[in-house]
Amino acid sequence: MLYIDTHCHISDKAFSGEEDAYIQCALDSGVGLMLQPDTDSSERKDMFDLVDRHPDVLRPMLGLYPGSVGADWRDEIGKMLEYSGRPVVAIGEIGLDYHEGKEFAREQVEALEWQFDYAAGRGLPVNIHMRDAMGDFIEVVRRHKGLRGNMHAYSGSYESFLELSRLGDWYIGVGGVVTFKNASLAEVVRKIPLDRIVLETDAPYLSPVPLRGRRNESSNIPIIAAKVAELKGIPVEEVARATTLNAKTLFGL
């Protein structure tokens, strides 16, 4: 195994009927494990069913996605807890997302804090979706110092990463965005130590250059690794070794 995709949605409708071929293609590309984030009750069963069919290569998470948080978020948490007996590698993908507005900002913060406490109680890392809400997110993290987790599809600054690192044990997830022209993530990746980086695709989203506009897959992880190696001026084999070790350490793989 060369690589671990720490965030991909293979149970997404985009891959319906093609899941086995997707996984085989990933394996052929050196991606030996693929972590499956949870979103909400509308997709959870499909995700866990897929994991059950491929237990050697897929690992599940459990969580309530911020975009699925509304006034009834506690009901959604209750449905999530129906799966609390299942072994998972993280509580995720959870977080804050104000990109479409702040109508449920208070509820998102409440749901995030509840899930932070739940993760701490279970001794699990968190997998974070954060979009246009870094200030509020850091304030929540300050109230929950000592967490360990991954900032999926990291879009923040180097300075924000340093602040998070003062508050807990944090990594960043680097995906296809790092290959985009003029992506600010590239400069952040240059600065952040390699031992704080994990690789991901967020498949079927965020395909790397030169595949933008096409469906993303875990088999594209080597493209992302090559870009990280280029930015850091190191061999891609070093990126593979380090990011796989980081993923194993963070997620207990």
PDB file of N, CA and C in Angstrom, residues 130-207:
ATOM      1  N   MET A 130     -15.022  22.607   6.849  1.00  0.00           N
ATOM      2  CA  MET A 130     -15.107  24.004   7.271  1.00  0.00           C
ATOM      3  C   MET A 130     -15.053  24.887   6.042  1.00  0.00           C
ATOM      4  N   ARG A 131     -16.084  25.723   5.873  1.00  0.00           N
ATOM      5  CA  ARG A 131     -16.137  26.607   4.710  1.00  0.00           C
ATOM      6  C   ARG A 131     -16.695  27.966   5.119  1.00  0.00           C
ATOM      7  N   ASP A 132     -15.910  28.994   4.899  1.00  0.00           N
ATOM      8  CA  ASP A 132     -16.310  30.382   5.176  1.00  0.00           C
ATOM      9  C   ASP A 132     -16.739  30.579   6.625  1.00  0.00           C
ATOM     10  N   ALA A 133     -16.044  29.922   7.551  1.00  0.00           N
ATOM     11  CA  ALA A 133     -16.434  30.011   8.956  1.00  0.00           C
ATOM     12  C   ALA A 133     -15.242  29.832   9.889  1.00  0.00           C
ATOM     13  N   MET A 134     -14.032  30.156   9.438  1.00  0.00           N
ATOM     14  CA  MET A 134     -12.844  29.854  10.225  1.00  0.00           C
ATOM     15  C   MET A 134     -12.851  30.543  11.587  1.00  0.00           C
ATOM     16  N   GLY A 135     -13.286  31.791  11.646  1.00  0.00           N
ATOM     17  CA  GLY A 135     -13.299  32.501  12.916  1.00  0.00           C
ATOM     18  C   GLY A 135     -14.137  31.794  13.958  1.00  0.00           C
ATOM     19  N   ASP A 136     -15.380  31.474  13.602  1.00  0.00           N
ATOM     20  CA  ASP A 136     -16.261  30.769  14.539  1.00  0.00           C
ATOM     21  C   ASP A 136     -15.721  29.383  14.859  1.00  0.00           C
ATOM     22  N   PHE A 137     -15.130  28.719  13.849  1.00  0.00           N
ATOM     23  CA  PHE A 137     -14.608  27.377  14.089  1.00  0.00           C
ATOM     24  C   PHE A 137     -13.488  27.406  15.120  1.00  0.00           C
ATOM     25  N   ILE A 138     -12.557  28.331  14.993  1.00  0.00           N
ATOM     26  CA  ILE A 138     -11.452  28.408  15.947  1.00  0.00           C
ATOM     27  C   ILE A 138     -11.974  28.727  17.344  1.00  0.00           C
ATOM     28  N   GLU A 139     -13.000  29.552  17.438  1.00  0.00           N
ATOM     29  CA  GLU A 139     -13.580  29.837  18.750  1.00  0.00           C
ATOM     30  C   GLU A 139     -14.148  28.573  19.388  1.00  0.00           C
ATOM     31  N   VAL A 140     -14.795  27.734  18.586  1.00  0.00           N
ATOM     32  CA  VAL A 140     -15.317  26.470  19.122  1.00  0.00           C
ATOM     33  C   VAL A 140     -14.161  25.569  19.549  1.00  0.00           C
ATOM     34  N   VAL A 141     -13.123  25.502  18.747  1.00  0.00           N
ATOM     35  CA  VAL A 141     -11.970  24.661  19.096  1.00  0.00           C
ATOM     36  C   VAL A 141     -11.330  25.144  20.393  1.00  0.00           C
ATOM     37  N   ARG A 142     -11.296  26.451  20.607  1.00  0.00           N
ATOM     38  CA  ARG A 142     -10.737  26.983  21.861  1.00  0.00           C
ATOM     39  C   ARG A 142     -11.497  26.457  23.079  1.00  0.00           C
ATOM     40  N   ARG A 143     -12.767  26.197  22.906  1.00  0.00           N
ATOM     41  CA  ARG A 143     -13.573  25.669  24.020  1.00  0.00           C
ATOM     42  C   ARG A 143     -13.414  24.152  24.156  1.00  0.00           C
ATOM     43  N   HIS A 144     -12.698  23.558  23.225  1.00  0.00           N
ATOM     44  CA  HIS A 144     -12.508  22.098  23.236  1.00  0.00           C
ATOM     45  C   HIS A 144     -11.029  21.779  22.973  1.00  0.00           C
ATOM     46  N   LYS A 145     -10.164  22.382  23.732  1.00  0.00           N
ATOM     47  CA  LYS A 145      -8.731  22.203  23.537  1.00  0.00           C
ATOM     48  C   LYS A 145      -8.346  20.731  23.698  1.00  0.00           C
ATOM     49  N   GLY A 146      -7.329  20.341  22.946  1.00  0.00           N
ATOM     50  CA  GLY A 146      -6.808  18.993  23.060  1.00  0.00           C
ATOM     51  C   GLY A 146      -7.373  18.001  22.072  1.00  0.00           C
ATOM     52  N   LEU A 147      -8.277  18.442  21.202  1.00  0.00           N
ATOM     53  CA  LEU A 147      -8.805  17.542  20.184  1.00  0.00           C
ATOM     54  C   LEU A 147      -7.722  17.181  19.171  1.00  0.00           C
ATOM     55  N   ARG A 148      -7.898  16.031  18.530  1.00  0.00           N
ATOM     56  CA  ARG A 148      -7.051  15.690  17.394  1.00  0.00           C
ATOM     57  C   ARG A 148      -7.957  15.491  16.192  1.00  0.00           C
ATOM     58  N   GLY A 149      -7.474  15.938  15.062  1.00  0.00           N
ATOM     59  CA  GLY A 149      -8.337  15.821  13.898  1.00  0.00           C
ATOM     60  C   GLY A 149      -7.696  16.294  12.621  1.00  0.00           C
ATOM     61  N   ASN A 150      -8.507  16.234  11.578  1.00  0.00           N
ATOM     62  CA  ASN A 150      -8.080  16.575  10.226  1.00  0.00           C
ATOM     63  C   ASN A 150      -8.989  17.649   9.660  1.00  0.00           C
ATOM     64  N   MET A 151      -8.377  18.682   9.090  1.00  0.00           N
ATOM     65  CA  MET A 151      -9.128  19.714   8.388  1.00  0.00           C
ATOM     66  C   MET A 151      -9.268  19.282   6.934  1.00  0.00           C
ATOM     67  N   HIS A 152     -10.366  18.584   6.651  1.00  0.00           N
ATOM     68  CA  HIS A 152     -10.637  18.097   5.301  1.00  0.00           C
ATOM     69  C   HIS A 152     -10.705  19.253   4.314  1.00  0.00           C
ATOM     70  N   ALA A 153     -10.114  19.052   3.125  1.00  0.00           N
ATOM     71  CA  ALA A 153     -10.133  20.067   2.058  1.00  0.00           C
ATOM     72  C   ALA A 153      -9.746  21.429   2.618  1.00  0.00           C
ATOM     73  N   TYR A 154      -8.602  21.479   3.257  1.00  0.00           N
ATOM     74  CA  TYR A 154      -8.204  22.692   3.978  1.00  0.00           C
ATOM     75  C   TYR A 154      -8.190  23.902   3.059  1.00  0.00           C
ATOM     76  N   SER A 155      -8.848  24.972   3.522  1.00  0.00           N
ATOM     77  CA  SER A 155      -8.934  26.202   2.733  1.00  0.00           C
ATOM     78  C   SER A 155      -8.481  27.417   3.535  1.00  0.00           C
ATOM     79  N   GLY A 156      -7.937  27.173   4.720  1.00  0.00           N
ATOM     80  CA  GLY A 156      -7.512  28.273   5.573  1.00  0.00           C
ATOM     81  C   GLY A 156      -6.082  28.708   5.289  1.00  0.00           C
ATOM     82  N   SER A 157      -5.622  29.636   6.091  1.00  0.00           N
ATOM     83  CA  SER A 157      -4.273  30.177   5.952  1.00  0.00           C
ATOM     84  C   SER A 157      -3.283  29.370   6.779  1.00  0.00           C
ATOM     85  N   TYR A 158      -2.011  29.632   6.533  1.00  0.00           N
ATOM     86  CA  TYR A 158      -0.957  29.023   7.350  1.00  0.00           C
ATOM     87  C   TYR A 158      -1.099  29.490   8.796  1.00  0.00           C
ATOM     88  N   GLU A 159      -1.444  30.761   8.983  1.00  0.00           N
ATOM     89  CA  GLU A 159      -1.593  31.308  10.327  1.00  0.00           C
ATOM     90  C   GLU A 159      -2.736  30.628  11.085  1.00  0.00           C
ATOM     91  N   SER A 160      -3.828  30.329  10.391  1.00  0.00           N
ATOM     92  CA  SER A 160      -4.940  29.618  11.034  1.00  0.00           C
ATOM     93  C   SER A 160      -4.512  28.215  11.438  1.00  0.00           C
ATOM     94  N   PHE A 161      -3.709  27.570  10.605  1.00  0.00           N
ATOM     95  CA  PHE A 161      -3.207  26.245  10.964  1.00  0.00           C
ATOM     96  C   PHE A 161      -2.336  26.323  12.222  1.00  0.00           C
ATOM     97  N   LEU A 162      -1.489  27.330  12.312  1.00  0.00           N
ATOM     98  CA  LEU A 162      -0.647  27.483  13.498  1.00  0.00           C
ATOM     99  C   LEU A 162      -1.512  27.666  14.744  1.00  0.00           C
ATOM    100  N   GLU A 163      -2.580  28.451  14.628  1.00  0.00           N
ATOM    101  CA  GLU A 163      -3.470  28.657  15.776  1.00  0.00           C
ATOM    102  C   GLU A 163      -4.142  27.351  16.169  1.00  0.00           C
ATOM    103  N   LEU A 164      -4.622  26.595  15.198  1.00  0.00           N
ATOM    104  CA  LEU A 164      -5.222  25.300  15.503  1.00  0.00           C
ATOM    105  C   LEU A 164      -4.212  24.379  16.178  1.00  0.00           C
ATOM    106  N   SER A 165      -2.979  24.411  15.715  1.00  0.00           N
ATOM    107  CA  SER A 165      -1.946  23.544  16.276  1.00  0.00           C
ATOM    108  C   SER A 165      -1.642  23.891  17.727  1.00  0.00           C
ATOM    109  N   ARG A 166      -1.850  25.147  18.103  1.00  0.00           N
ATOM    110  CA  ARG A 166      -1.668  25.532  19.508  1.00  0.00           C
ATOM    111  C   ARG A 166      -2.785  24.993  20.386  1.00  0.00           C
ATOM    112  N   LEU A 167      -3.900  24.639  19.762  1.00  0.00           N
ATOM    113  CA  LEU A 167      -5.085  24.232  20.514  1.00  0.00           C
ATOM    114  C   LEU A 167      -5.310  22.726  20.529  1.00  0.00           C
ATOM    115  N   GLY A 168      -4.574  21.983  19.692  1.00  0.00           N
ATOM    116  CA  GLY A 168      -4.786  20.540  19.617  1.00  0.00           C
ATOM    117  C   GLY A 168      -3.826  19.890  18.646  1.00  0.00           C
ATOM    118  N   ASP A 169      -4.155  18.686  18.250  1.00  0.00           N
ATOM    119  CA  ASP A 169      -3.298  17.868  17.383  1.00  0.00           C
ATOM    120  C   ASP A 169      -3.968  17.792  16.010  1.00  0.00           C
ATOM    121  N   TRP A 170      -3.580  18.715  15.118  1.00  0.00           N
ATOM    122  CA  TRP A 170      -4.311  18.887  13.865  1.00  0.00           C
ATOM    123  C   TRP A 170      -3.457  18.603  12.634  1.00  0.00           C
ATOM    124  N   TYR A 171      -4.118  18.018  11.636  1.00  0.00           N
ATOM    125  CA  TYR A 171      -3.553  17.761  10.323  1.00  0.00           C
ATOM    126  C   TYR A 171      -4.414  18.493   9.292  1.00  0.00           C
ATOM    127  N   ILE A 172      -3.897  18.620   8.063  1.00  0.00           N
ATOM    128  CA  ILE A 172      -4.721  19.156   6.978  1.00  0.00           C
ATOM    129  C   ILE A 172      -4.866  18.103   5.893  1.00  0.00           C
ATOM    130  N   GLY A 173      -6.055  18.046   5.296  1.00  0.00           N
ATOM    131  CA  GLY A 173      -6.311  17.169   4.167  1.00  0.00           C
ATOM    132  C   GLY A 173      -6.048  17.916   2.872  1.00  0.00           C
ATOM    133  N   VAL A 174      -5.168  17.368   2.040  1.00  0.00           N
ATOM    134  CA  VAL A 174      -4.803  18.013   0.777  1.00  0.00           C
ATOM    135  C   VAL A 174      -5.334  17.167  -0.376  1.00  0.00           C
ATOM    136  N   GLY A 175      -6.114  17.816  -1.230  1.00  0.00           N
ATOM    137  CA  GLY A 175      -6.712  17.129  -2.362  1.00  0.00           C
ATOM    138  C   GLY A 175      -6.428  17.842  -3.662  1.00  0.00           C
ATOM    139  N   GLY A 176      -7.337  17.668  -4.622  1.00  0.00           N
ATOM    140  CA  GLY A 176      -7.131  18.179  -5.965  1.00  0.00           C
ATOM    141  C   GLY A 176      -6.960  19.680  -6.070  1.00  0.00           C
ATOM    142  N   VAL A 177      -7.493  20.431  -5.096  1.00  0.00           N
ATOM    143  CA  VAL A 177      -7.387  21.892  -5.152  1.00  0.00           C
ATOM    144  C   VAL A 177      -5.931  22.342  -5.210  1.00  0.00           C
ATOM    145  N   VAL A 178      -5.022  21.563  -4.612  1.00  0.00           N
ATOM    146  CA  VAL A 178      -3.621  21.972  -4.593  1.00  0.00           C
ATOM    147  C   VAL A 178      -3.028  22.043  -5.999  1.00  0.00           C
ATOM    148  N   THR A 179      -3.656  21.385  -6.964  1.00  0.00           N
ATOM    149  CA  THR A 179      -3.162  21.404  -8.350  1.00  0.00           C
ATOM    150  C   THR A 179      -3.751  22.545  -9.169  1.00  0.00           C
ATOM    151  N   PHE A 180      -4.733  23.276  -8.630  1.00  0.00           N
ATOM    152  CA  PHE A 180      -5.402  24.325  -9.396  1.00  0.00           C
ATOM    153  C   PHE A 180      -4.460  25.520  -9.588  1.00  0.00           C
ATOM    154  N   LYS A 181      -4.578  26.163 -10.716  1.00  0.00           N
ATOM    155  CA  LYS A 181      -3.772  27.347 -11.005  1.00  0.00           C
ATOM    156  C   LYS A 181      -4.072  28.449  -9.990  1.00  0.00           C
ATOM    157  N   ASN A 182      -3.032  29.017  -9.421  1.00  0.00           N
ATOM    158  CA  ASN A 182      -3.134  30.124  -8.451  1.00  0.00           C
ATOM    159  C   ASN A 182      -3.834  29.729  -7.153  1.00  0.00           C
ATOM    160  N   ALA A 183      -3.881  28.448  -6.851  1.00  0.00           N
ATOM    161  CA  ALA A 183      -4.523  28.015  -5.603  1.00  0.00           C
ATOM    162  C   ALA A 183      -3.685  28.464  -4.412  1.00  0.00           C
ATOM    163  N   SER A 184      -4.318  29.158  -3.449  1.00  0.00           N
ATOM    164  CA  SER A 184      -3.594  29.599  -2.253  1.00  0.00           C
ATOM    165  C   SER A 184      -3.121  28.412  -1.421  1.00  0.00           C
ATOM    166  N   LEU A 185      -3.798  27.263  -1.585  1.00  0.00           N
ATOM    167  CA  LEU A 185      -3.404  26.070  -0.833  1.00  0.00           C
ATOM    168  C   LEU A 185      -1.966  25.665  -1.139  1.00  0.00           C
ATOM    169  N   ALA A 186      -1.505  25.927  -2.338  1.00  0.00           N
ATOM    170  CA  ALA A 186      -0.145  25.521  -2.707  1.00  0.00           C
ATOM    171  C   ALA A 186       0.886  26.153  -1.782  1.00  0.00           C
ATOM    172  N   GLU A 187       0.741  27.435  -1.505  1.00  0.00           N
ATOM    173  CA  GLU A 187       1.698  28.109  -0.628  1.00  0.00           C
ATOM    174  C   GLU A 187       1.570  27.603   0.804  1.00  0.00           C
ATOM    175  N   VAL A 188       0.367  27.291   1.230  1.00  0.00           N
ATOM    176  CA  VAL A 188       0.168  26.733   2.563  1.00  0.00           C
ATOM    177  C   VAL A 188       0.862  25.378   2.676  1.00  0.00           C
ATOM    178  N   VAL A 189       0.730  24.563   1.639  1.00  0.00           N
ATOM    179  CA  VAL A 189       1.357  23.238   1.651  1.00  0.00           C
ATOM    180  C   VAL A 189       2.877  23.364   1.693  1.00  0.00           C
ATOM    181  N   ARG A 190       3.426  24.359   1.032  1.00  0.00           N
ATOM    182  CA  ARG A 190       4.872  24.569   1.092  1.00  0.00           C
ATOM    183  C   ARG A 190       5.333  24.808   2.533  1.00  0.00           C
ATOM    184  N   LYS A 191       4.507  25.483   3.320  1.00  0.00           N
ATOM    185  CA  LYS A 191       4.905  25.906   4.661  1.00  0.00           C
ATOM    186  C   LYS A 191       4.605  24.860   5.741  1.00  0.00           C
ATOM    187  N   ILE A 192       3.507  24.153   5.590  1.00  0.00           N
ATOM    188  CA  ILE A 192       3.101  23.209   6.634  1.00  0.00           C
ATOM    189  C   ILE A 192       3.993  21.971   6.577  1.00  0.00           C
ATOM    190  N   PRO A 193       4.486  21.504   7.727  1.00  0.00           N
ATOM    191  CA  PRO A 193       5.366  20.318   7.736  1.00  0.00           C
ATOM    192  C   PRO A 193       4.681  19.102   7.118  1.00  0.00           C
ATOM    193  N   LEU A 194       5.470  18.278   6.441  1.00  0.00           N
ATOM    194  CA  LEU A 194       4.930  17.087   5.804  1.00  0.00           C
ATOM    195  C   LEU A 194       4.276  16.152   6.809  1.00  0.00           C
ATOM    196  N   ASP A 195       4.753  16.160   8.044  1.00  0.00           N
ATOM    197  CA  ASP A 195       4.167  15.262   9.048  1.00  0.00           C
ATOM    198  C   ASP A 195       2.827  15.749   9.578  1.00  0.00           C
ATOM    199  N   ARG A 196       2.278  16.802   8.955  1.00  0.00           N
ATOM    200  CA  ARG A 196       0.948  17.320   9.311  1.00  0.00           C
ATOM    201  C   ARG A 196      -0.009  17.245   8.130  1.00  0.00           C
ATOM    202  N   ILE A 197       0.350  16.510   7.090  1.00  0.00           N
ATOM    203  CA  ILE A 197      -0.448  16.454   5.866  1.00  0.00           C
ATOM    204  C   ILE A 197      -0.942  15.035   5.615  1.00  0.00           C
ATOM    205  N   VAL A 198      -2.227  14.912   5.261  1.00  0.00           N
ATOM    206  CA  VAL A 198      -2.769  13.660   4.739  1.00  0.00           C
ATOM    207  C   VAL A 198      -3.378  13.944   3.367  1.00  0.00           C
ATOM    208  N   LEU A 199      -3.480  12.909   2.555  1.00  0.00           N
ATOM    209  CA  LEU A 199      -4.003  13.054   1.194  1.00  0.00           C
ATOM    210  C   LEU A 199      -5.460  12.615   1.127  1.00  0.00           C
ATOM    211  N   GLU A 200      -6.189  13.215   0.204  1.00  0.00           N
ATOM    212  CA  GLU A 200      -7.609  12.897   0.045  1.00  0.00           C
ATOM    213  C   GLU A 200      -8.049  13.278  -1.355  1.00  0.00           C
ATOM    214  N   THR A 201      -9.232  12.788  -1.733  1.00  0.00           N
ATOM    215  CA  THR A 201      -9.804  13.212  -3.021  1.00  0.00           C
ATOM    216  C   THR A 201     -11.114  13.983  -2.862  1.00  0.00           C
ATOM    217  N   ASP A 202     -11.932  13.638  -1.869  1.00  0.00           N
ATOM    218  CA  ASP A 202     -13.310  14.115  -1.765  1.00  0.00           C
ATOM    219  C   ASP A 202     -14.122  13.654  -2.967  1.00  0.00           C
ATOM    220  N   ALA A 203     -13.725  12.532  -3.557  1.00  0.00           N
ATOM    221  CA  ALA A 203     -14.457  11.978  -4.698  1.00  0.00           C
ATOM    222  C   ALA A 203     -15.942  11.842  -4.365  1.00  0.00           C
ATOM    223  N   PRO A 204     -16.799  12.225  -5.323  1.00  0.00           N
ATOM    224  CA  PRO A 204     -16.556  12.511  -6.741  1.00  0.00           C
ATOM    225  C   PRO A 204     -16.219  13.966  -7.059  1.00  0.00           C
ATOM    226  N   TYR A 205     -15.903  14.759  -6.038  1.00  0.00           N
ATOM    227  CA  TYR A 205     -15.694  16.196  -6.222  1.00  0.00           C
ATOM    228  C   TYR A 205     -14.208  16.546  -6.328  1.00  0.00           C
ATOM    229  N   LEU A 206     -13.922  17.774  -6.792  1.00  0.00           N
ATOM    230  CA  LEU A 206     -12.603  18.392  -6.738  1.00  0.00           C
ATOM    231  C   LEU A 206     -11.508  17.593  -7.447  1.00  0.00           C
ATOM    232  N   SER A 207     -11.776  17.184  -8.652  1.00  0.00           N
ATOM    233  CA  SER A 207     -10.773  16.468  -9.431  1.00  0.00           C
ATOM    234  C   SER A 207      -9.537  17.334  -9.666  1.00  0.00           C
TER     235      SER A 207
END
